[in-house]
PDB file of C-alpha atoms in Angstrom:
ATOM      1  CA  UNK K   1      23.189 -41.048  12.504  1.00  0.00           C
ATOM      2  CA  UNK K   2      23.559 -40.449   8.870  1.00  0.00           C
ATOM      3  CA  UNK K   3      26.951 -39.400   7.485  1.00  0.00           C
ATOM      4  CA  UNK K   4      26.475 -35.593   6.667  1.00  0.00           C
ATOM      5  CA  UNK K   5      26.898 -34.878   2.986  1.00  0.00           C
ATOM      6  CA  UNK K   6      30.262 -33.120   1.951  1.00  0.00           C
ATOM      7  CA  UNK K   7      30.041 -29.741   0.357  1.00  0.00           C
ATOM      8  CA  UNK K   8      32.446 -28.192  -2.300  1.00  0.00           C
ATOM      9  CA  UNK K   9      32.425 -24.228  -1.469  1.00  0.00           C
ATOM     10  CA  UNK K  10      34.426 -23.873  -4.633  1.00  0.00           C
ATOM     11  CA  UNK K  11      31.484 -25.282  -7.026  1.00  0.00           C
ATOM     12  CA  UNK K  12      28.722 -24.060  -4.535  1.00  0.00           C
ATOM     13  CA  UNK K  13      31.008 -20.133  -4.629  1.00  0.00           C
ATOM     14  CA  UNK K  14      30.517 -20.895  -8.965  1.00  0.00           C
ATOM     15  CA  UNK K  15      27.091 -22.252  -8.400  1.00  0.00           C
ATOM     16  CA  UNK K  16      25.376 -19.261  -6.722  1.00  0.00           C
ATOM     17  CA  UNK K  17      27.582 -16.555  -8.852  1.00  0.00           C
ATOM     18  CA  UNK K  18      30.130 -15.483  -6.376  1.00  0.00           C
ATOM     19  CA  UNK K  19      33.490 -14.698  -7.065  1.00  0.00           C
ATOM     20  CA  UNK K  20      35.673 -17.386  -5.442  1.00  0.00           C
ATOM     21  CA  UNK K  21      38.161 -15.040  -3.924  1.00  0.00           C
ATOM     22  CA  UNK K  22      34.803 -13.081  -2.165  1.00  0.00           C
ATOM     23  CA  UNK K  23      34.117 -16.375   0.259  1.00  0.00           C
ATOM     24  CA  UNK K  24      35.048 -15.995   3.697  1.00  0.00           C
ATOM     25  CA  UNK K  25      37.474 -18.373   4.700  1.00  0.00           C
ATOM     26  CA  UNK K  26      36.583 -18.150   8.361  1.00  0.00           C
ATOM     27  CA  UNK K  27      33.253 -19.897   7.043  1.00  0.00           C
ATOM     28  CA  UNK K  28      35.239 -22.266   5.310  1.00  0.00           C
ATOM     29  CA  UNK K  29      37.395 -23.060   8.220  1.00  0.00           C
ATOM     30  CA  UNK K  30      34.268 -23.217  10.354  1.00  0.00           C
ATOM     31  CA  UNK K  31      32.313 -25.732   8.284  1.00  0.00           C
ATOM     32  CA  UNK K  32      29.612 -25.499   6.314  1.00  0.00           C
ATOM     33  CA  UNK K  33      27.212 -28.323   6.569  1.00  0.00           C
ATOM     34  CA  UNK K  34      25.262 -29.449   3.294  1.00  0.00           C
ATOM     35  CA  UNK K  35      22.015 -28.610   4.558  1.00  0.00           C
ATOM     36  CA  UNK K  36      23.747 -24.779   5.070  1.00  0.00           C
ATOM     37  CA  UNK K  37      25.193 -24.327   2.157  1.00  0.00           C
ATOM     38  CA  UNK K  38      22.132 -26.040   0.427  1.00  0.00           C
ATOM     39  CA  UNK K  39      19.560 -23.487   2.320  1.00  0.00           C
ATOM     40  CA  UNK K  40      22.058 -20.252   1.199  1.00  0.00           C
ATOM     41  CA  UNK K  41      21.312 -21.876  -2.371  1.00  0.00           C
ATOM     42  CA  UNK K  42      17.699 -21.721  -2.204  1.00  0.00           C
ATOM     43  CA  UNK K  43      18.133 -18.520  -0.996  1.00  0.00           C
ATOM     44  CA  UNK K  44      20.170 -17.369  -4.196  1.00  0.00           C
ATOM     45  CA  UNK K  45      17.490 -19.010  -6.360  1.00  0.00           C
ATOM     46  CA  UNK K  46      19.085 -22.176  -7.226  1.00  0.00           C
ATOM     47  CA  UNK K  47      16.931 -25.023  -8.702  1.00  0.00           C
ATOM     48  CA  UNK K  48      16.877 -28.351  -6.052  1.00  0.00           C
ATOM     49  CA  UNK K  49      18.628 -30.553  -8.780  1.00  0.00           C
ATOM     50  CA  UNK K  50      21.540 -28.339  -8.901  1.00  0.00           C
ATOM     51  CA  UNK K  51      21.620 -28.083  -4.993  1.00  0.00           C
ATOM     52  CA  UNK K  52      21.694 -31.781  -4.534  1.00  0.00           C
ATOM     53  CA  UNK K  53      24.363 -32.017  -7.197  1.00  0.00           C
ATOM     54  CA  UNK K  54      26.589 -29.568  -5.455  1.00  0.00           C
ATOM     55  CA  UNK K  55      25.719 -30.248  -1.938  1.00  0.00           C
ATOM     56  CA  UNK K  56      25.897 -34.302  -1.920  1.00  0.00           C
ATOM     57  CA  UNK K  57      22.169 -35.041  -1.987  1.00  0.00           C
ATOM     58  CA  UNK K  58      20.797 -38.068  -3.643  1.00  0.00           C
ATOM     59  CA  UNK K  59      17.778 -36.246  -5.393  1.00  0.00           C
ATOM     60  CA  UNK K  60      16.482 -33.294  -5.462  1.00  0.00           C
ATOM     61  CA  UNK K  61      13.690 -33.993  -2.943  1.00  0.00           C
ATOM     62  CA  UNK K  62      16.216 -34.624  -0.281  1.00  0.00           C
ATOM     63  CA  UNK K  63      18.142 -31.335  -0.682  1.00  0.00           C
ATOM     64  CA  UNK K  64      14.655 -29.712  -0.609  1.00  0.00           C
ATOM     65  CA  UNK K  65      13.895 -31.825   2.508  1.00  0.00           C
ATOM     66  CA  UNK K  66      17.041 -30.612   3.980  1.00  0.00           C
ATOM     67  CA  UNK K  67      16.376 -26.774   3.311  1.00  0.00           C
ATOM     68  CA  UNK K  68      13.153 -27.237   4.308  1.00  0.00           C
ATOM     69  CA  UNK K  69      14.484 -28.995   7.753  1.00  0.00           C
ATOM     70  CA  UNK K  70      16.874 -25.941   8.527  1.00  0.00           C
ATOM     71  CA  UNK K  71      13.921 -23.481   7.344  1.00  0.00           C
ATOM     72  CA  UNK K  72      11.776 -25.300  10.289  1.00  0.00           C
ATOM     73  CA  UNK K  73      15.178 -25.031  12.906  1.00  0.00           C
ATOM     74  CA  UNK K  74      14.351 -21.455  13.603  1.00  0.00           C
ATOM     75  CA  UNK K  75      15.567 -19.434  11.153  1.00  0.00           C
ATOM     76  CA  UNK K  76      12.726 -16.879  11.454  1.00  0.00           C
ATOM     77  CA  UNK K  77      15.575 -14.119  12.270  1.00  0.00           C
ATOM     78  CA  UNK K  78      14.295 -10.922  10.764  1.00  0.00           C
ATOM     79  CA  UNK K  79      17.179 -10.794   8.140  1.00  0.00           C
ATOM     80  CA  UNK K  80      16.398 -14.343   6.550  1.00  0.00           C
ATOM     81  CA  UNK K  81      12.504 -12.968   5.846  1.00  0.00           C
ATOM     82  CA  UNK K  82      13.766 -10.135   4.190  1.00  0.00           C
ATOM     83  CA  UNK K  83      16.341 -11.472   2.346  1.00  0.00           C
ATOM     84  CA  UNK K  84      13.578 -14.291   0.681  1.00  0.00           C
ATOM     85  CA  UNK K  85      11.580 -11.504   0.548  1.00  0.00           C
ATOM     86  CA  UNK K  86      14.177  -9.692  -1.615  1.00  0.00           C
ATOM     87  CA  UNK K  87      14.487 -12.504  -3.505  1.00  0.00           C
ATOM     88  CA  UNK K  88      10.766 -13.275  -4.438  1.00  0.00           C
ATOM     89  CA  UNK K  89      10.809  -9.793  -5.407  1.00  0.00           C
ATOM     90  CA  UNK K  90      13.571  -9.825  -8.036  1.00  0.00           C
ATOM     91  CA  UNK K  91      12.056 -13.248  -9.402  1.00  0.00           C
ATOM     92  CA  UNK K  92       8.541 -11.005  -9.458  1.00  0.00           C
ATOM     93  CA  UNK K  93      10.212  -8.248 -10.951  1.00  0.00           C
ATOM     94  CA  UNK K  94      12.187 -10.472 -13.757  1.00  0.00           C
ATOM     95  CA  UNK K  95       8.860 -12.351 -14.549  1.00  0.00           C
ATOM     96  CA  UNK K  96       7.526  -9.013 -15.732  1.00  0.00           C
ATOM     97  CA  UNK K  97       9.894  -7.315 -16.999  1.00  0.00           C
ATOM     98  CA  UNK K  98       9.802 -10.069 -18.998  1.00  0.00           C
ATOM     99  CA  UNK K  99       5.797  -9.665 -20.063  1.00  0.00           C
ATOM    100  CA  UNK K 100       5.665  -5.618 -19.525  1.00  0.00           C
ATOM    101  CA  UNK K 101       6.884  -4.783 -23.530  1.00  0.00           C
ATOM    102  CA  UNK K 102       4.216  -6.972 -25.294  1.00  0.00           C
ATOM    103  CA  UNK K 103       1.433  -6.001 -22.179  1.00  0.00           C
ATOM    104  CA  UNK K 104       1.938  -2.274 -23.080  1.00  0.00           C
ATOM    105  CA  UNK K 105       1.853  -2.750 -27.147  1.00  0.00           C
ATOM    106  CA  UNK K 106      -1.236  -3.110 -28.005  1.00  0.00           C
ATOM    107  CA  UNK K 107       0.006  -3.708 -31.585  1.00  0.00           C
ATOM    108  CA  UNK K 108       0.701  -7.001 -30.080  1.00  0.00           C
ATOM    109  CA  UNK K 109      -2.258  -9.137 -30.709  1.00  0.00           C
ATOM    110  CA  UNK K 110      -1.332 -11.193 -27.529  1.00  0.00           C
ATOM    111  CA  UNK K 111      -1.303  -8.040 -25.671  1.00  0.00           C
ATOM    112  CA  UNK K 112      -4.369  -8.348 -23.522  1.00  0.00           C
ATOM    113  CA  UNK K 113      -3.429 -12.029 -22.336  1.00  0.00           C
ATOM    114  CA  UNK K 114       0.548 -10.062 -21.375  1.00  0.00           C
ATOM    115  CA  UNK K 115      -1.517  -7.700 -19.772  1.00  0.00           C
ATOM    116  CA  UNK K 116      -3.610 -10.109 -17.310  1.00  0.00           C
ATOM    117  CA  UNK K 117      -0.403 -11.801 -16.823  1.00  0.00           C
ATOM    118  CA  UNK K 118       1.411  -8.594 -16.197  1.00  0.00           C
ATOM    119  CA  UNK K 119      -1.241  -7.572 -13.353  1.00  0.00           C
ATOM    120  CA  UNK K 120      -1.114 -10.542 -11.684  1.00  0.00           C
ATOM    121  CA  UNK K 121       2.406 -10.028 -11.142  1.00  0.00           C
ATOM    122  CA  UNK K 122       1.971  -7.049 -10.191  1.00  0.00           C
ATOM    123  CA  UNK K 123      -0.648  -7.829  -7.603  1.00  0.00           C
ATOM    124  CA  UNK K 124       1.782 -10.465  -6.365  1.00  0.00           C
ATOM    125  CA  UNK K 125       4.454  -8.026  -6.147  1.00  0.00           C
ATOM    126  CA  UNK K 126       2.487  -5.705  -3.990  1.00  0.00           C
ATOM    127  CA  UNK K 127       0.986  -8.503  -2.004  1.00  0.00           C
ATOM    128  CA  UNK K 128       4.720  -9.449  -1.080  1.00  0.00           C
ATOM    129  CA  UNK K 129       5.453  -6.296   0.485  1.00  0.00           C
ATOM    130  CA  UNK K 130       2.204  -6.093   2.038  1.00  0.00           C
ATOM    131  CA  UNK K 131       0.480  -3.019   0.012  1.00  0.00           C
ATOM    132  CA  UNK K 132      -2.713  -4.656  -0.046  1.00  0.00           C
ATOM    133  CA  UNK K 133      -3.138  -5.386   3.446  1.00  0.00           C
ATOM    134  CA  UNK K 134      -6.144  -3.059   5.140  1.00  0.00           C
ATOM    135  CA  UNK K 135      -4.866   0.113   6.354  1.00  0.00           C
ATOM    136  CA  UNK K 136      -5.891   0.577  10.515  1.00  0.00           C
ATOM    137  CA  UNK K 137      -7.885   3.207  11.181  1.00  0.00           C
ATOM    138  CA  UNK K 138      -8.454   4.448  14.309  1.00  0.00           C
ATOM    139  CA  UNK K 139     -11.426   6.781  15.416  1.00  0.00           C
ATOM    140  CA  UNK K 140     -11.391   8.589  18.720  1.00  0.00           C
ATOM    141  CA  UNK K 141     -14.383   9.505  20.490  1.00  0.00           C
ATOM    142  CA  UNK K 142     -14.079  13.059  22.198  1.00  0.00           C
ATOM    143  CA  UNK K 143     -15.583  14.347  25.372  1.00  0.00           C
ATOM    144  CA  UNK K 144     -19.042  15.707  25.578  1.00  0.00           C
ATOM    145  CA  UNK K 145     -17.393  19.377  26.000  1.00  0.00           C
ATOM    146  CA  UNK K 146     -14.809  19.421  23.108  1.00  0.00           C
ATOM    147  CA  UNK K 147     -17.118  18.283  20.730  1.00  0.00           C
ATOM    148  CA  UNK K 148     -19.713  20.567  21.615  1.00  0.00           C
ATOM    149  CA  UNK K 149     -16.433  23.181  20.612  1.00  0.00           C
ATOM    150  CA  UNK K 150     -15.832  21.404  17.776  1.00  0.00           C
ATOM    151  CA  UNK K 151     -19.366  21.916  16.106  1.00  0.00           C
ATOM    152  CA  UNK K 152     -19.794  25.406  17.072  1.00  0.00           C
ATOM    153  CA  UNK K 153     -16.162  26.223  15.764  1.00  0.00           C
ATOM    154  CA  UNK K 154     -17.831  24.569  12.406  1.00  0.00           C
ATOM    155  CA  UNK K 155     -20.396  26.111  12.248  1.00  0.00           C
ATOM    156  CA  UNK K 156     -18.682  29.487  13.028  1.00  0.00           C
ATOM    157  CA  UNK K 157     -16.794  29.060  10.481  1.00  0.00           C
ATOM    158  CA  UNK K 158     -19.132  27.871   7.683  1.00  0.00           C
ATOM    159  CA  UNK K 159     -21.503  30.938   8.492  1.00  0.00           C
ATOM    160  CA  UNK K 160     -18.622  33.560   8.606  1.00  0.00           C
ATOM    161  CA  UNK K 161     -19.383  34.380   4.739  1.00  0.00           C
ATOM    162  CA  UNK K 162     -22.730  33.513   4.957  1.00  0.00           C
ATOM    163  CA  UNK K 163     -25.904  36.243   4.643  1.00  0.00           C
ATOM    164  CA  UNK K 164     -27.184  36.958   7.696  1.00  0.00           C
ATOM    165  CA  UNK K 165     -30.935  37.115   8.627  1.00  0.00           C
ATOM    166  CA  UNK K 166     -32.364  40.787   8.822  1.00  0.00           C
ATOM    167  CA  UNK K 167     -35.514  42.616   9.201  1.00  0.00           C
ATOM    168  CA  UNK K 168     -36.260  44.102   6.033  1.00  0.00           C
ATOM    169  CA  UNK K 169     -38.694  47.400   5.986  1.00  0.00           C
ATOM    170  CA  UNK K 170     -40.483  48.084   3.105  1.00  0.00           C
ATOM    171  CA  UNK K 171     -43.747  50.007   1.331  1.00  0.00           C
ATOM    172  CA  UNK K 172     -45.221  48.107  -1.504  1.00  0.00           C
ATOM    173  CA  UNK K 173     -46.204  50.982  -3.917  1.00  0.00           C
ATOM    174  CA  UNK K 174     -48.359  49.789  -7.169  1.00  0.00           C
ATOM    175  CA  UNK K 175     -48.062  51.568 -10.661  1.00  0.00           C
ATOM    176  CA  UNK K 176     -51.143  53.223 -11.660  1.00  0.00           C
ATOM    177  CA  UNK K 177     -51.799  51.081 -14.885  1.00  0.00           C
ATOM    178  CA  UNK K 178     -51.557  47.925 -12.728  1.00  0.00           C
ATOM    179  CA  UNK K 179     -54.230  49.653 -10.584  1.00  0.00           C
ATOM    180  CA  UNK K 180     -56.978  50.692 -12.977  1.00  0.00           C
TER     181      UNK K 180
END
């Protein structure tokens, strides 16, 4: 079996951005193994080359193998989704914050390329949290009885304002002129 890679929580704690008093020592004490600390890595948006540098991995393909390989171990838990899901998000968001000033001035003669670029982004950003999926609709079919209720409560209603047939009595009486 191969010898684990070592991992420096110190450089991996300066790596990812967090303060190196904020690591939990119990985790510490516990042991991380490479392929751990190398998945949290991915998860904070770290490039593979830096990930094998700090976790012990020869290239960059094996520390991708190895976050890959815990990915695959059953990490599916609910919290792991949305946490990638956070992140792919804020790299989204940063991509078009990036693009948004010269997509919306249309001084810019680059503008309308921003633009495309900008909605794409957007669509990706909405496909992420599922806003485009199809909505479910769901139609019920009602008894015989209540619809029968149903239409003539509709068509009570509609004819409430409505004029009303009537038997109209009247004497057509012709002007003299129109008669000679």
């Amino acid at each position: 079996m191969p010898k684990k890679p070592s991992v420096d929580l110190n450089l991996l704690a300066r790596e990812v951005g967090v303060d190196q008093d904020a690591i939990d020592r119990e985790v510490i004490e516990m042991g991380v193994t490479a392929a751990e600390a190398a998945a949290r890595m991915a998860l904070a948006a770290a490039p593979y080359t830096e990930i094998a540098r700090v976790c012990g991995y020869h290239s960059p393909a094996s520390a991708r193998s190895a976050v890959m390989r815990i990915i695959a171990a059953g990490h599916d838990d609910t919290d792991d989704y949305r946490a990638m899901r956070m992140m792919e998000s804020q790299r989204l968001m940063g991509l078009l914050r990036s693009v948004w000033d010269r997509a919306t001035d249309k001084k810019d003669p680059d503008h309308l390329a921003y633009n495309r670029q900008a909605a794409v982004l957007i669509g990706q950003h909405a496909k992420l949290h599922g806003l485009d999926a199809p909505q479910a609709v769901t139609f019920i079919t009602p008894e015989h009885d209540v619809f029968e209720q149903v239409v003539a409560r509709t068509a009570e209603a509609l004819t409430a304002g409505a004029v009303q047939e009537a038997d109209i009595f009247a004497e057509v009486v012709e002007d003299d002129e129109e008669a000679s």
